[in-house]
mmCIF file of C-alpha atoms and ligand atoms in Angstrom:
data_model
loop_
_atom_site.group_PDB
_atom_site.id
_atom_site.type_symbol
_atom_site.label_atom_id
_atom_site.label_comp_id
_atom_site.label_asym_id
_atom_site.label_seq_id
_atom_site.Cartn_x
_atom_site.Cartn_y
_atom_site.Cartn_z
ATOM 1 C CA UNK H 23 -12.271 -45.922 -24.602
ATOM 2 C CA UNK H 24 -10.627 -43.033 -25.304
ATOM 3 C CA UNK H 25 -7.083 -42.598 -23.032
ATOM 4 C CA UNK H 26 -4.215 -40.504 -22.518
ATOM 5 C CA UNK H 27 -1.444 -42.749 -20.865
ATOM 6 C CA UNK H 28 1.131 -40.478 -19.012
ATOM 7 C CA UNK H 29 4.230 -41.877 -17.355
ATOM 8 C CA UNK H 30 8.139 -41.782 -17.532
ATOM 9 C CA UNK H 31 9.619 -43.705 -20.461
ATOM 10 C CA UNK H 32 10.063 -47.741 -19.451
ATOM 11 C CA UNK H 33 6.901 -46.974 -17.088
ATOM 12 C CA UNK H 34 5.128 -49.590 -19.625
ATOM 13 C CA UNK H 35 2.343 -46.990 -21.907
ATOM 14 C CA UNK H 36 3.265 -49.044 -24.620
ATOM 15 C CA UNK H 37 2.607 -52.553 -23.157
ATOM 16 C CA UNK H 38 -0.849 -51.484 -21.427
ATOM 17 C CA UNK H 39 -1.763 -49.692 -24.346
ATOM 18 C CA UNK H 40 -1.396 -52.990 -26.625
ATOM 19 C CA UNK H 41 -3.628 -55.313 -23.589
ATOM 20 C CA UNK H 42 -5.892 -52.239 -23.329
ATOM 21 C CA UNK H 43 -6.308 -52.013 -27.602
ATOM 22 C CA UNK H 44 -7.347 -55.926 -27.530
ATOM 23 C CA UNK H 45 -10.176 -55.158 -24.820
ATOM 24 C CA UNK H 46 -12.242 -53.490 -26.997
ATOM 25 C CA UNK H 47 -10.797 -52.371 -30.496
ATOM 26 C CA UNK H 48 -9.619 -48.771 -29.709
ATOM 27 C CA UNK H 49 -6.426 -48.168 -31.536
ATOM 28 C CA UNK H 50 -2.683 -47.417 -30.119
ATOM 29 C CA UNK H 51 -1.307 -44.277 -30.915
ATOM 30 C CA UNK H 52 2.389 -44.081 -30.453
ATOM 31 C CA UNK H 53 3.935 -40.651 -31.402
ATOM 32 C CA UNK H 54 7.073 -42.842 -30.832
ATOM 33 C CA UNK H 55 6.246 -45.727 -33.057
ATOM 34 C CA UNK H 56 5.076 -43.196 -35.297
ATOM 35 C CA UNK H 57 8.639 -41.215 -35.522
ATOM 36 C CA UNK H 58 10.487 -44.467 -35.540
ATOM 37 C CA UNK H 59 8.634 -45.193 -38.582
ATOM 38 C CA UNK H 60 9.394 -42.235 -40.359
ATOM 39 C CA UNK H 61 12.758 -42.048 -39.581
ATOM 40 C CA UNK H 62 13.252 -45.421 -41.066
ATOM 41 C CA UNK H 63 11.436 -44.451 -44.034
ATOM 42 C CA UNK H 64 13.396 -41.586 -44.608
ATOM 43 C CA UNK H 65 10.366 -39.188 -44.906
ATOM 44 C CA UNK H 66 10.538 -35.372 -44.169
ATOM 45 C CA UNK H 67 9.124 -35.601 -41.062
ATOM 46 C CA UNK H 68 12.094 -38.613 -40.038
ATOM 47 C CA UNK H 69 14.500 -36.501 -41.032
ATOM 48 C CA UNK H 70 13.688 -33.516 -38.820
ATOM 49 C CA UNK H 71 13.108 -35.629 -35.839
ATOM 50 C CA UNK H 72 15.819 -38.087 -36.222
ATOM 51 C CA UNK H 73 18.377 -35.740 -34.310
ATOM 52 C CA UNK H 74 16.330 -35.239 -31.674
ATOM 53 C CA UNK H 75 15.536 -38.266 -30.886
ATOM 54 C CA UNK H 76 18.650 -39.595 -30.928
ATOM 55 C CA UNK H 77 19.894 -37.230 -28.127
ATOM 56 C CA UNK H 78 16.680 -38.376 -26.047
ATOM 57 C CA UNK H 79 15.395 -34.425 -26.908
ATOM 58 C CA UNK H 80 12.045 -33.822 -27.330
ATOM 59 C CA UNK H 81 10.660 -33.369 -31.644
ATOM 60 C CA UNK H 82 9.388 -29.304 -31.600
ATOM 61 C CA UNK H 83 5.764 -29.449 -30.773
ATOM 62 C CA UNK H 84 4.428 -28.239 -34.468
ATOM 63 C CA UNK H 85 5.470 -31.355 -35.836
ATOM 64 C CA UNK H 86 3.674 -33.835 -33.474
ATOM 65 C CA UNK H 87 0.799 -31.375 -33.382
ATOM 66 C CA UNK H 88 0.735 -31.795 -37.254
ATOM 67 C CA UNK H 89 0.778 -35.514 -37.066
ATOM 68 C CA UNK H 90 -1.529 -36.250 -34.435
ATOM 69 C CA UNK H 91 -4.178 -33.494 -35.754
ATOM 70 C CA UNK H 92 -4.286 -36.063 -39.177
ATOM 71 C CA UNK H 93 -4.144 -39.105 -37.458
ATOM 72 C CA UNK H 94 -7.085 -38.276 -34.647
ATOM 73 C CA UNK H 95 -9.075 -37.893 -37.867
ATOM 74 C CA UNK H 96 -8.472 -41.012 -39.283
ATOM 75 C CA UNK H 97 -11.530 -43.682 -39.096
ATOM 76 C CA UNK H 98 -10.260 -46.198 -37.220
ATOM 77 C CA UNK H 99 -9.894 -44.234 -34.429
ATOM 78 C CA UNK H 100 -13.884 -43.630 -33.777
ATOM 79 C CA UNK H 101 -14.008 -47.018 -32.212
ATOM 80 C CA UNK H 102 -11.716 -44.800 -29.370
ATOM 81 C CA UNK H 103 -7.865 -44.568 -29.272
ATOM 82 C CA UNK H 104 -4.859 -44.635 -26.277
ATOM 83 C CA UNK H 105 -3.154 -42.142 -26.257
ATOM 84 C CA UNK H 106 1.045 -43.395 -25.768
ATOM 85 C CA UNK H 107 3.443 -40.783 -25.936
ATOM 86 C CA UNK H 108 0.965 -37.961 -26.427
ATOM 87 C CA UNK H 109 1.079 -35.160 -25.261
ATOM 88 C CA UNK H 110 4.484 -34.746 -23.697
ATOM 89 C CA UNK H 111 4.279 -30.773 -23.115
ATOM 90 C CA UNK H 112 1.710 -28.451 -21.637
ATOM 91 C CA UNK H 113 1.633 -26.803 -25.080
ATOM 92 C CA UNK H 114 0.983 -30.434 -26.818
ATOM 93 C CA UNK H 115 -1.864 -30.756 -23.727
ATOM 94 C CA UNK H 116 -3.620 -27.595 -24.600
ATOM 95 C CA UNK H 117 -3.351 -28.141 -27.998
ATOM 96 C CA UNK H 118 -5.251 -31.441 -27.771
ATOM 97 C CA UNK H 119 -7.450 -30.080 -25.812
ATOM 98 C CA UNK H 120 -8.454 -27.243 -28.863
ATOM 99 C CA UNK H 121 -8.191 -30.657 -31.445
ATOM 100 C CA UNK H 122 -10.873 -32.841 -29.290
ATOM 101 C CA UNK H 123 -12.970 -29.996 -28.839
ATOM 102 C CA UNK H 124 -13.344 -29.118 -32.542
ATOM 103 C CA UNK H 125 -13.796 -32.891 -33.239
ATOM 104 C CA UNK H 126 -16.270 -33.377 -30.621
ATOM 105 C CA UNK H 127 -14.518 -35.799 -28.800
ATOM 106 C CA UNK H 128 -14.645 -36.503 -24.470
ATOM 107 C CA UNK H 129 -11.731 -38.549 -23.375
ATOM 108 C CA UNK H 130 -12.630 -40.851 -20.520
ATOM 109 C CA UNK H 131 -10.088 -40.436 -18.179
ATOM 110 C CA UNK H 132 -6.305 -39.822 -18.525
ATOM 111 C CA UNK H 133 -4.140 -42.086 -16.630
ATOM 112 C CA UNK H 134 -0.811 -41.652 -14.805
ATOM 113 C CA UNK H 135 1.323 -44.578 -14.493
ATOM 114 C CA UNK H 136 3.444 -44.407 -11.161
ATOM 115 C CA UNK H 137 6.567 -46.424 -11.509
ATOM 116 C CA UNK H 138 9.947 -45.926 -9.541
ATOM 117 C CA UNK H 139 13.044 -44.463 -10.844
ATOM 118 C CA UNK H 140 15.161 -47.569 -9.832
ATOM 119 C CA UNK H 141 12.460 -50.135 -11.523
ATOM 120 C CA UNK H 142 12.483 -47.489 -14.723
ATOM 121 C CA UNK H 143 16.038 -47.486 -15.376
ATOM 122 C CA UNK H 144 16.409 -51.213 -14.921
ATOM 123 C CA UNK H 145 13.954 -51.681 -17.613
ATOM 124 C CA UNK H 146 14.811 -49.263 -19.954
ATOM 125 C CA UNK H 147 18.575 -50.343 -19.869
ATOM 126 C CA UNK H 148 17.163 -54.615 -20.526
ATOM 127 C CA UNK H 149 14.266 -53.205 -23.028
ATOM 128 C CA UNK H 150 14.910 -54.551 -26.726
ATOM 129 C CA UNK H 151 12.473 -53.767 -29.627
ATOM 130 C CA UNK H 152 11.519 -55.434 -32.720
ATOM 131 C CA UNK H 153 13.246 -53.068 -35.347
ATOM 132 C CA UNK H 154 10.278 -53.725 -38.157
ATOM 133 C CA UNK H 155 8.358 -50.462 -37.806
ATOM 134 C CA UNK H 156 4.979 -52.306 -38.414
ATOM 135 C CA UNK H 157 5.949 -54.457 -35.429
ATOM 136 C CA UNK H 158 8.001 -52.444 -32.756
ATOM 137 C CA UNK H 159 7.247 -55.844 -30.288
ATOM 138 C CA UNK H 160 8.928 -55.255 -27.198
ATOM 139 C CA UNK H 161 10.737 -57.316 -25.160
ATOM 140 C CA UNK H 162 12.856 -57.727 -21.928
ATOM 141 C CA UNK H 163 16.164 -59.594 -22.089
ATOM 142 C CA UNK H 164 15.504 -60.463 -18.285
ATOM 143 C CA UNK H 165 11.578 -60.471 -17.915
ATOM 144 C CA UNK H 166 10.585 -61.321 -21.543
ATOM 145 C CA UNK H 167 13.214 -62.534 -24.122
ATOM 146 C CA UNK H 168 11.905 -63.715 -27.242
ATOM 147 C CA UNK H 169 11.413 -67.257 -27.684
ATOM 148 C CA UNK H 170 14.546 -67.079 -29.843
ATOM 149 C CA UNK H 171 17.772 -64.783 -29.058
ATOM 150 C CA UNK H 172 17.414 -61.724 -31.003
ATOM 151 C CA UNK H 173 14.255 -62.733 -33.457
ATOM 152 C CA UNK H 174 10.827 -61.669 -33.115
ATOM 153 C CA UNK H 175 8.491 -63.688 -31.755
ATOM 154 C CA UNK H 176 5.531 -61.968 -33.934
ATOM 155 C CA UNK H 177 7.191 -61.167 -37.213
ATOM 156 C CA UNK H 178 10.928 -62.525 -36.999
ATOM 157 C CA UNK H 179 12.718 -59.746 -37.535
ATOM 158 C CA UNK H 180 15.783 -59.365 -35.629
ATOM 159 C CA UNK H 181 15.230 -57.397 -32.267
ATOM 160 C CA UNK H 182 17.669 -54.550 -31.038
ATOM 161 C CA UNK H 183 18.308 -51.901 -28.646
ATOM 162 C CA UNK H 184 16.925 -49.105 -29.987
ATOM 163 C CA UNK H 185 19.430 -45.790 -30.252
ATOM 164 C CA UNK H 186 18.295 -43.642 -27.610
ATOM 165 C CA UNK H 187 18.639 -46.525 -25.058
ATOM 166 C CA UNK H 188 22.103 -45.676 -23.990
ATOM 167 C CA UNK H 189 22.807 -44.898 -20.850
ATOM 168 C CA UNK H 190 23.529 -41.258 -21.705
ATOM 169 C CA UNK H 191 20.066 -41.267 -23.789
ATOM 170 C CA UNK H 192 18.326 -42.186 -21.116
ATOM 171 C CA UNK H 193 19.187 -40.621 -18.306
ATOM 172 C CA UNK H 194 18.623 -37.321 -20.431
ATOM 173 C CA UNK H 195 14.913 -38.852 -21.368
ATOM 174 C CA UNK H 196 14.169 -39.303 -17.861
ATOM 175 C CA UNK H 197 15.434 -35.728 -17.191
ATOM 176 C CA UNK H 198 13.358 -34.472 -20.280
ATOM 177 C CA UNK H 199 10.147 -36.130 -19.007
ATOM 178 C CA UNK H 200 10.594 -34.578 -15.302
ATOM 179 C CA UNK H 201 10.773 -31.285 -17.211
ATOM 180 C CA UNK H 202 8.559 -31.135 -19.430
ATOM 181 C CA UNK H 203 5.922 -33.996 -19.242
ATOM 182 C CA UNK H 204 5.466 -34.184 -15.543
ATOM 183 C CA UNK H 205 3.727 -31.143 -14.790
ATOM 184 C CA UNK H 206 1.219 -33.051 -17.464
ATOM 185 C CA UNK H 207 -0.033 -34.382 -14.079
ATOM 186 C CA UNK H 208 -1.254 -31.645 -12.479
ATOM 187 C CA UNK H 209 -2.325 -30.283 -15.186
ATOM 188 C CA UNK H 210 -4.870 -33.273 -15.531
ATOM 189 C CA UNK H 211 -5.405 -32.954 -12.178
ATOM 190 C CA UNK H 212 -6.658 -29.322 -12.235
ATOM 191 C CA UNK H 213 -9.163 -30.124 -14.925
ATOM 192 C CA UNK H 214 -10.188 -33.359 -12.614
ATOM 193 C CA UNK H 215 -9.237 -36.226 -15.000
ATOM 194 C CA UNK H 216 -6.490 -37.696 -13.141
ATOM 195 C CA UNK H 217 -6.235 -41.833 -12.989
ATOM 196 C CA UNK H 218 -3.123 -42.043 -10.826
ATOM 197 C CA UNK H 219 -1.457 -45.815 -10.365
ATOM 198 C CA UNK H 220 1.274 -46.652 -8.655
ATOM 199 C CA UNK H 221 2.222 -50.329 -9.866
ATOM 200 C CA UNK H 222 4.862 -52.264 -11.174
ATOM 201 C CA UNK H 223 2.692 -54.614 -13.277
ATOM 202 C CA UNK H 224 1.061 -53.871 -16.335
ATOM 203 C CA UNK H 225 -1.983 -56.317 -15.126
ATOM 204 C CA UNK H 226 -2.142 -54.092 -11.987
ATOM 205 C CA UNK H 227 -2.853 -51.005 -14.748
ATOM 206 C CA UNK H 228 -4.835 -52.496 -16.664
ATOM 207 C CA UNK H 229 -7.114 -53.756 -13.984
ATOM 208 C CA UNK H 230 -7.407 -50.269 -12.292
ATOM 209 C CA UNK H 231 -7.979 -48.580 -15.809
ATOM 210 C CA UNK H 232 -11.075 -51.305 -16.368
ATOM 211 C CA UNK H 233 -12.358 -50.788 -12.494
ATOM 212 C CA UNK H 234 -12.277 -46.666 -13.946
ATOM 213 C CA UNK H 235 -14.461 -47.194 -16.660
ATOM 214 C CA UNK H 236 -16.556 -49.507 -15.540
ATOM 215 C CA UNK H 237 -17.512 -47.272 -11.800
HETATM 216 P P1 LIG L 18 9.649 -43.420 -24.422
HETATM 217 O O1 LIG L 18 8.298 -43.081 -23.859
HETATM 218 O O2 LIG L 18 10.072 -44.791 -24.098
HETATM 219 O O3 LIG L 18 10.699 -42.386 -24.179
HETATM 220 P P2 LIG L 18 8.693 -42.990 -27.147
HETATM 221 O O4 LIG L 18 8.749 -44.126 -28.087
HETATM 222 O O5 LIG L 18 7.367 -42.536 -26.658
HETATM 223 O O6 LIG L 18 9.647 -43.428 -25.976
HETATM 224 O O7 LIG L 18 9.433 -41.725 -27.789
HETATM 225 C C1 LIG L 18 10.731 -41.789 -28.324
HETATM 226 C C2 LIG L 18 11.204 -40.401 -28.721
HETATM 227 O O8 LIG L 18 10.322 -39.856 -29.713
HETATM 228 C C3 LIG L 18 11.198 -39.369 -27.593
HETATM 229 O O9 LIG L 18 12.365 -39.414 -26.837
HETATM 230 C C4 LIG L 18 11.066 -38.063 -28.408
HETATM 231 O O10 LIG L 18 12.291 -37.696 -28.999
HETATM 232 C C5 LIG L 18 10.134 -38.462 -29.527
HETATM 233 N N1 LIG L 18 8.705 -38.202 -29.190
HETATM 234 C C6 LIG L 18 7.714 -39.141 -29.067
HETATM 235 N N2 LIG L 18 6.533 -38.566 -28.763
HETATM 236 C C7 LIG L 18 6.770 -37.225 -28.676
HETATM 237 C C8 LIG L 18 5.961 -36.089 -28.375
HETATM 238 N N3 LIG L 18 4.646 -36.213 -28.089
HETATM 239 N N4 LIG L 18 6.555 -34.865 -28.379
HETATM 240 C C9 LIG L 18 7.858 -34.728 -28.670
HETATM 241 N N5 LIG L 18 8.684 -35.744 -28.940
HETATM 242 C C10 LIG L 18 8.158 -36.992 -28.959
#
């Protein structure tokens, strides 16, 4: 399959991405993940985003647009990818568009998960995440702690609120996305590839992305 997940952060594009990658072999793509791991590294590229993702800004377009123009081309990603994080502007959107064209490649469907504001900032505020980059497990300390307080279940490194999950952080990521990635939506809409769900569960996505692909 090949997907673009759109929704608020904490609307769960990570978690159905993961169930979604073990379906059928596509790959993840995180633009998040992908930052976190440079920043970490200490690369170029971490360095100039680290600031901006620290406020809970958006990274300037030209350097996602550079990393996601390599990594489309990579091979794994012919068995089809999912799309988390990416594209978060109308330029990034357009911009795809020009990359999949020249590659040859049809996405399926793009899908918009629906979740309320109340349900988003609960989850965002409880979310922890395993801090190896190779990992980034997620985790709830409500709905999913790890087996053991504070250690990874997959790779037992310790697990931690990540830095733009403050309060402040947040609330300016939430205003970010309504800005910027939301009109994302109708610009799906317009070119008619608009999977729209409205549901708290990440089964409930999942389902309705397989029912999708399958009619
Ligand atoms: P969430 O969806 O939970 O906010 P992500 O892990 O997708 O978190 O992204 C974390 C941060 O990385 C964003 O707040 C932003 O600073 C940066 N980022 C990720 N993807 C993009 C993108 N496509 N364009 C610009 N910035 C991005």
């Amino acid at each position: 399959m090949r997907l673009i997940l759109l929704g608020a952060p904490g609307a769960g594009k990570g978690t159905v991405a993961k169930r979604l990658t073990q379906l059928d072999g596509s790959v993840q793509i995180s633009t998040g993940d992908i930052l976190r791991g440079a920043v970490q590294a200490g690369t170029e590229l971490g360095k100039q985003a680290e600031a901006y993702m620290k406020a809970g800004d958006l990274v300037p377009d030209d350097l996602i647009l550079g990393i996601m123009e390599k990594r489309l081309q990579e091979p794994d990603c012919q068995q089809g990818f999912l799309l988390d994080g990416f594209p978060r502007t109308i330029p990034q959107a357009e911009a795809l568009n020009g990359m999949l064209a020249k590659l040859g490649i049809k996405l399926d469907t793009v899908v918009n998960i629906d979740v309320p504001r109340d349900v988003i900032l609960d989850r965002l505020t409880t979310r922890r995440t395993c801090s190896n980059t190779q990992c980034q497990a997620i985790y709830n300390v409500k709905s999913n702690p790890p087996q053991v307080a504070g250690i990874c279940d997959k790779c037992g490194s310790p697990v931690i609120q990540r830095d733009d999950e403050t309060e402040e952080a947040i609330s300016k990521r939430l205003d970010t996305y309504n800005a910027k990635t939301a009109p994302l939506v109708d610009f799906y809409g317009r070119e008619d590839m608009l999977l729209t769900v409205t549901a708290t569960s990440s089964d409930a996505v999942v389902n309705a992305i397989q029912e999708r692909l399958a009619g």
